[in-house]
Amino acid sequence: NGLVIRKVRVPMGVIGIIYEARPNVTVDAAALAFKAGSAMLLRGSSSAYESNAALVRVMRESLEKSGVTPDPSHETVDRMLKLREYIDLIVPRGGAKLINNAVMNSTVPVLQTGTGNCHVYVDATADYAMAEAIVINAKTQRTGVCNAAESLLVERSWAEKHLGSLLAALKGKSVELHGDEAAAAY
C-alpha cells in the first residue's frame, strides 16, 4: 500500500544520568547513548564506585577521548543539575530521594522516572511453584532496588487455592505484609 516504516535514532544531546547502587546502569546508559549518538554524563553512587570504576576501566579508551573524569562526591550531582548550558537532559535512576532532589533542584530538564510500586500479577492458571519462585525473587532478591516488587495482585480463584501458602512463604523470608480485608483473610 506504499506505507514505509523505518526506525530512526535521534540524538538527544548531552544526557546526565544520576543513579544509585546499580552498576549495570553504567554500561546500559553508555551503550544506549552510543547507539543514539548522544553524549552521556554518568554519575553513579559512591557505594558502587569501585564497581563502576572497573566498568569504566573496560570502556576507558573511548571515555578518555571524551574527556570524562570520575568524581564520586555528592556535590557532583548538585553541579550536574545546574549545568544547563552543557547538559540537555537529566535522567535520575533510583529511589524517591534522588529523583525528588533532581526534580526540585535542577535547572536542566528532568525526565522523571518512577520510584517503584512494581506489581506482580498471578493469573488463575499460574503454576503454584513457579508463582512462588517469581514472587519471592521479585520481592527478596534485591530489596533496595527501585524495581523490587511492592504489590501483589492475585486472581481470586487462584488466591482461594494458593494465597495462604504464598503469604506464608513471604513471611518465611521476613517480608512484612500489608493488605486489604480480603487479603488479610489469608
mmCIF file of C-alpha atoms in Angstrom:
data_model
loop_
_atom_site.group_PDB
_atom_site.id
_atom_site.type_symbol
_atom_site.label_atom_id
_atom_site.label_comp_id
_atom_site.label_asym_id
_atom_site.label_seq_id
_atom_site.Cartn_x
_atom_site.Cartn_y
_atom_site.Cartn_z
ATOM 1 C CA ASN A 1 0.000 0.000 0.000
ATOM 2 C CA GLY A 2 3.056 2.263 -0.167
ATOM 3 C CA LEU A 3 3.439 2.643 3.582
ATOM 4 C CA VAL A 4 7.120 2.876 4.539
ATOM 5 C CA ILE A 5 8.149 2.353 8.163
ATOM 6 C CA ARG A 6 11.674 2.798 9.425
ATOM 7 C CA LYS A 7 13.426 3.138 12.742
ATOM 8 C CA VAL A 8 15.294 6.417 13.178
ATOM 9 C CA ARG A 9 17.574 7.178 16.105
ATOM 10 C CA VAL A 10 17.786 10.845 17.009
ATOM 11 C CA PRO A 11 20.460 12.189 19.365
ATOM 12 C CA MET A 12 19.067 13.966 22.416
ATOM 13 C CA GLY A 13 22.245 15.943 23.073
ATOM 14 C CA VAL A 14 24.084 15.596 26.364
ATOM 15 C CA ILE A 15 22.175 13.471 28.848
ATOM 16 C CA GLY A 16 23.131 13.328 32.515
ATOM 17 C CA ILE A 17 22.149 10.150 34.323
ATOM 18 C CA ILE A 18 22.277 10.094 38.117
ATOM 19 C CA TYR A 19 21.820 6.663 39.617
ATOM 20 C CA GLU A 20 22.230 4.705 42.793
ATOM 21 C CA ALA A 21 23.909 1.368 43.518
ATOM 22 C CA ARG A 22 23.206 -0.311 40.160
ATOM 23 C CA PRO A 23 26.480 -0.564 38.216
ATOM 24 C CA ASN A 24 24.727 -2.186 35.257
ATOM 25 C CA VAL A 25 23.304 1.269 34.506
ATOM 26 C CA THR A 26 26.859 2.447 33.718
ATOM 27 C CA VAL A 27 27.151 0.105 30.762
ATOM 28 C CA ASP A 28 23.460 0.219 29.773
ATOM 29 C CA ALA A 29 23.385 4.015 29.617
ATOM 30 C CA ALA A 30 26.695 4.292 27.780
ATOM 31 C CA ALA A 31 25.569 1.755 25.192
ATOM 32 C CA LEU A 32 22.207 3.474 24.647
ATOM 33 C CA ALA A 33 23.875 6.874 24.309
ATOM 34 C CA PHE A 34 26.346 5.472 21.798
ATOM 35 C CA LYS A 35 23.564 3.885 19.722
ATOM 36 C CA ALA A 36 21.582 7.128 19.670
ATOM 37 C CA GLY A 37 24.596 9.351 19.040
ATOM 38 C CA SER A 38 24.090 11.223 22.309
ATOM 39 C CA ALA A 39 26.728 12.230 24.810
ATOM 40 C CA MET A 40 26.331 10.866 28.326
ATOM 41 C CA LEU A 41 27.475 12.194 31.684
ATOM 42 C CA LEU A 42 27.163 9.371 34.212
ATOM 43 C CA ARG A 43 27.205 9.757 37.987
ATOM 44 C CA GLY A 44 26.691 6.545 39.983
ATOM 45 C CA SER A 45 26.513 6.296 43.754
ATOM 46 C CA SER A 46 29.574 6.294 45.980
ATOM 47 C CA SER A 47 28.570 2.846 47.310
ATOM 48 C CA ALA A 48 29.067 1.371 43.832
ATOM 49 C CA TYR A 49 32.100 3.483 42.954
ATOM 50 C CA GLU A 50 34.571 0.586 42.727
ATOM 51 C CA SER A 51 32.244 -1.484 40.525
ATOM 52 C CA ASN A 52 31.580 1.498 38.295
ATOM 53 C CA ALA A 53 35.302 2.268 38.152
ATOM 54 C CA ALA A 54 36.023 -1.287 36.987
ATOM 55 C CA LEU A 55 33.402 -0.943 34.259
ATOM 56 C CA VAL A 56 34.785 2.427 33.262
ATOM 57 C CA ARG A 57 38.280 0.925 33.012
ATOM 58 C CA VAL A 58 36.882 -1.521 30.476
ATOM 59 C CA MET A 59 35.455 1.416 28.498
ATOM 60 C CA ARG A 60 38.386 3.774 29.324
ATOM 61 C CA GLU A 61 39.767 4.285 25.825
ATOM 62 C CA SER A 62 36.572 5.808 24.454
ATOM 63 C CA LEU A 63 35.862 7.702 27.672
ATOM 64 C CA GLU A 64 39.299 9.347 27.676
ATOM 65 C CA LYS A 65 38.637 10.602 24.153
ATOM 66 C CA SER A 66 35.533 12.294 25.562
ATOM 67 C CA GLY A 67 37.367 13.869 28.492
ATOM 68 C CA VAL A 68 35.380 12.113 31.217
ATOM 69 C CA THR A 69 36.886 12.219 34.690
ATOM 70 C CA PRO A 70 35.452 10.394 37.723
ATOM 71 C CA ASP A 71 34.127 12.271 40.747
ATOM 72 C CA PRO A 72 32.186 10.230 43.339
ATOM 73 C CA SER A 73 31.162 13.180 45.520
ATOM 74 C CA HIS A 74 27.530 14.150 46.195
ATOM 75 C CA GLU A 75 28.395 17.676 45.106
ATOM 76 C CA THR A 76 28.828 16.336 41.562
ATOM 77 C CA VAL A 77 25.086 15.698 41.390
ATOM 78 C CA ASP A 78 24.303 19.237 42.514
ATOM 79 C CA ARG A 79 26.681 20.643 39.894
ATOM 80 C CA MET A 80 25.222 18.429 37.144
ATOM 81 C CA LEU A 81 21.716 19.650 37.935
ATOM 82 C CA LYS A 82 22.793 23.241 37.236
ATOM 83 C CA LEU A 83 24.796 22.705 34.008
ATOM 84 C CA ARG A 84 22.012 23.764 31.652
ATOM 85 C CA GLU A 85 24.475 25.192 29.130
ATOM 86 C CA TYR A 86 26.213 21.788 28.840
ATOM 87 C CA ILE A 87 23.599 19.141 29.657
ATOM 88 C CA ASP A 88 20.354 18.830 27.725
ATOM 89 C CA LEU A 89 18.553 16.303 29.928
ATOM 90 C CA ILE A 90 18.910 14.714 33.393
ATOM 91 C CA VAL A 91 17.619 11.180 33.979
ATOM 92 C CA PRO A 92 17.662 10.237 37.670
ATOM 93 C CA ARG A 93 17.535 6.460 38.277
ATOM 94 C CA GLY A 94 16.977 5.309 41.829
ATOM 95 C CA GLY A 95 14.946 5.972 44.921
ATOM 96 C CA ALA A 96 12.492 8.736 45.733
ATOM 97 C CA LYS A 97 15.103 10.911 47.485
ATOM 98 C CA LEU A 98 17.374 11.008 44.425
ATOM 99 C CA ILE A 99 14.513 11.613 41.998
ATOM 100 C CA ASN A 100 12.929 14.333 44.138
ATOM 101 C CA ASN A 101 16.290 16.068 44.523
ATOM 102 C CA ALA A 102 16.724 16.159 40.757
ATOM 103 C CA VAL A 103 13.171 17.361 40.097
ATOM 104 C CA MET A 104 13.276 20.068 42.781
ATOM 105 C CA ASN A 105 16.812 21.387 42.215
ATOM 106 C CA SER A 106 17.608 21.013 38.538
ATOM 107 C CA THR A 107 17.762 23.857 36.060
ATOM 108 C CA VAL A 108 18.272 21.187 33.375
ATOM 109 C CA PRO A 109 15.107 19.443 32.094
ATOM 110 C CA VAL A 110 14.495 16.211 34.046
ATOM 111 C CA LEU A 111 12.957 13.020 32.706
ATOM 112 C CA GLN A 112 11.250 11.949 35.900
ATOM 113 C CA THR A 113 11.214 8.195 36.351
ATOM 114 C CA GLY A 114 9.078 6.233 38.750
ATOM 115 C CA THR A 115 10.345 5.163 42.129
ATOM 116 C CA GLY A 116 8.790 1.770 42.025
ATOM 117 C CA ASN A 117 5.443 0.406 43.106
ATOM 118 C CA CYS A 118 6.180 -2.584 40.924
ATOM 119 C CA HIS A 119 3.413 -5.168 40.713
ATOM 120 C CA VAL A 120 3.428 -8.938 40.293
ATOM 121 C CA TYR A 121 0.207 -10.380 38.907
ATOM 122 C CA VAL A 122 -0.673 -14.052 39.394
ATOM 123 C CA ASP A 123 -3.221 -15.379 36.905
ATOM 124 C CA ALA A 124 -5.810 -18.070 37.650
ATOM 125 C CA THR A 125 -3.857 -20.586 35.556
ATOM 126 C CA ALA A 126 -0.478 -19.966 37.225
ATOM 127 C CA ASP A 127 1.523 -22.922 38.497
ATOM 128 C CA TYR A 128 1.980 -22.507 42.268
ATOM 129 C CA ALA A 129 5.684 -23.408 42.376
ATOM 130 C CA MET A 130 6.500 -21.033 39.536
ATOM 131 C CA ALA A 131 4.376 -18.233 41.009
ATOM 132 C CA GLU A 132 6.031 -18.636 44.412
ATOM 133 C CA ALA A 133 9.526 -18.597 42.900
ATOM 134 C CA ILE A 134 8.759 -15.459 40.873
ATOM 135 C CA VAL A 135 7.119 -13.578 43.758
ATOM 136 C CA ILE A 136 9.853 -14.476 46.262
ATOM 137 C CA ASN A 137 12.586 -13.487 43.804
ATOM 138 C CA ALA A 138 10.846 -10.248 42.800
ATOM 139 C CA LYS A 139 10.430 -9.190 46.424
ATOM 140 C CA THR A 140 13.518 -10.541 48.203
ATOM 141 C CA GLN A 141 16.405 -10.935 45.759
ATOM 142 C CA ARG A 142 17.432 -7.245 45.889
ATOM 143 C CA THR A 143 15.137 -5.405 48.261
ATOM 144 C CA GLY A 144 16.758 -1.984 47.895
ATOM 145 C CA VAL A 145 16.392 -1.571 44.134
ATOM 146 C CA CYS A 146 13.702 0.575 42.566
ATOM 147 C CA ASN A 147 12.242 -2.381 40.671
ATOM 148 C CA ALA A 148 11.681 -4.676 43.672
ATOM 149 C CA ALA A 149 8.081 -5.914 43.832
ATOM 150 C CA GLU A 150 5.873 -3.928 46.168
ATOM 151 C CA SER A 151 2.364 -5.025 45.212
ATOM 152 C CA LEU A 152 0.957 -8.489 44.642
ATOM 153 C CA LEU A 153 -2.202 -8.869 42.583
ATOM 154 C CA VAL A 154 -3.738 -12.324 42.598
ATOM 155 C CA GLU A 155 -6.707 -13.618 40.619
ATOM 156 C CA ARG A 156 -9.487 -14.576 43.073
ATOM 157 C CA SER A 157 -9.778 -18.294 42.224
ATOM 158 C CA TRP A 158 -6.000 -18.737 42.453
ATOM 159 C CA ALA A 159 -5.987 -16.873 45.764
ATOM 160 C CA GLU A 160 -8.611 -19.231 47.183
ATOM 161 C CA LYS A 161 -6.371 -22.223 46.451
ATOM 162 C CA HIS A 162 -2.856 -20.852 46.997
ATOM 163 C CA LEU A 163 -2.598 -17.372 48.512
ATOM 164 C CA GLY A 164 -2.313 -18.585 52.116
ATOM 165 C CA SER A 165 0.730 -20.706 51.205
ATOM 166 C CA LEU A 166 2.301 -17.898 49.198
ATOM 167 C CA LEU A 167 1.881 -15.380 52.011
ATOM 168 C CA ALA A 168 3.380 -17.879 54.464
ATOM 169 C CA ALA A 169 6.371 -18.277 52.145
ATOM 170 C CA LEU A 170 6.810 -14.492 52.033
ATOM 171 C CA LYS A 171 6.587 -14.240 55.840
ATOM 172 C CA GLY A 172 9.182 -17.030 56.000
ATOM 173 C CA LYS A 173 11.516 -14.667 54.125
ATOM 174 C CA SER A 174 10.820 -11.865 56.666
ATOM 175 C CA VAL A 175 8.605 -9.886 54.285
ATOM 176 C CA GLU A 176 6.247 -7.535 56.119
ATOM 177 C CA LEU A 177 2.775 -7.967 54.659
ATOM 178 C CA HIS A 178 0.068 -5.313 54.245
ATOM 179 C CA GLY A 179 -3.267 -5.885 52.582
ATOM 180 C CA ASP A 180 -6.920 -5.093 52.395
ATOM 181 C CA GLU A 181 -9.564 -7.097 54.283
ATOM 182 C CA ALA A 182 -9.822 -9.736 51.557
ATOM 183 C CA ALA A 183 -6.056 -10.323 51.509
ATOM 184 C CA ALA A 184 -5.770 -10.212 55.301
ATOM 185 C CA ALA A 185 -8.193 -13.145 55.490
ATOM 186 C CA TYR A 186 -5.484 -15.359 54.001
#
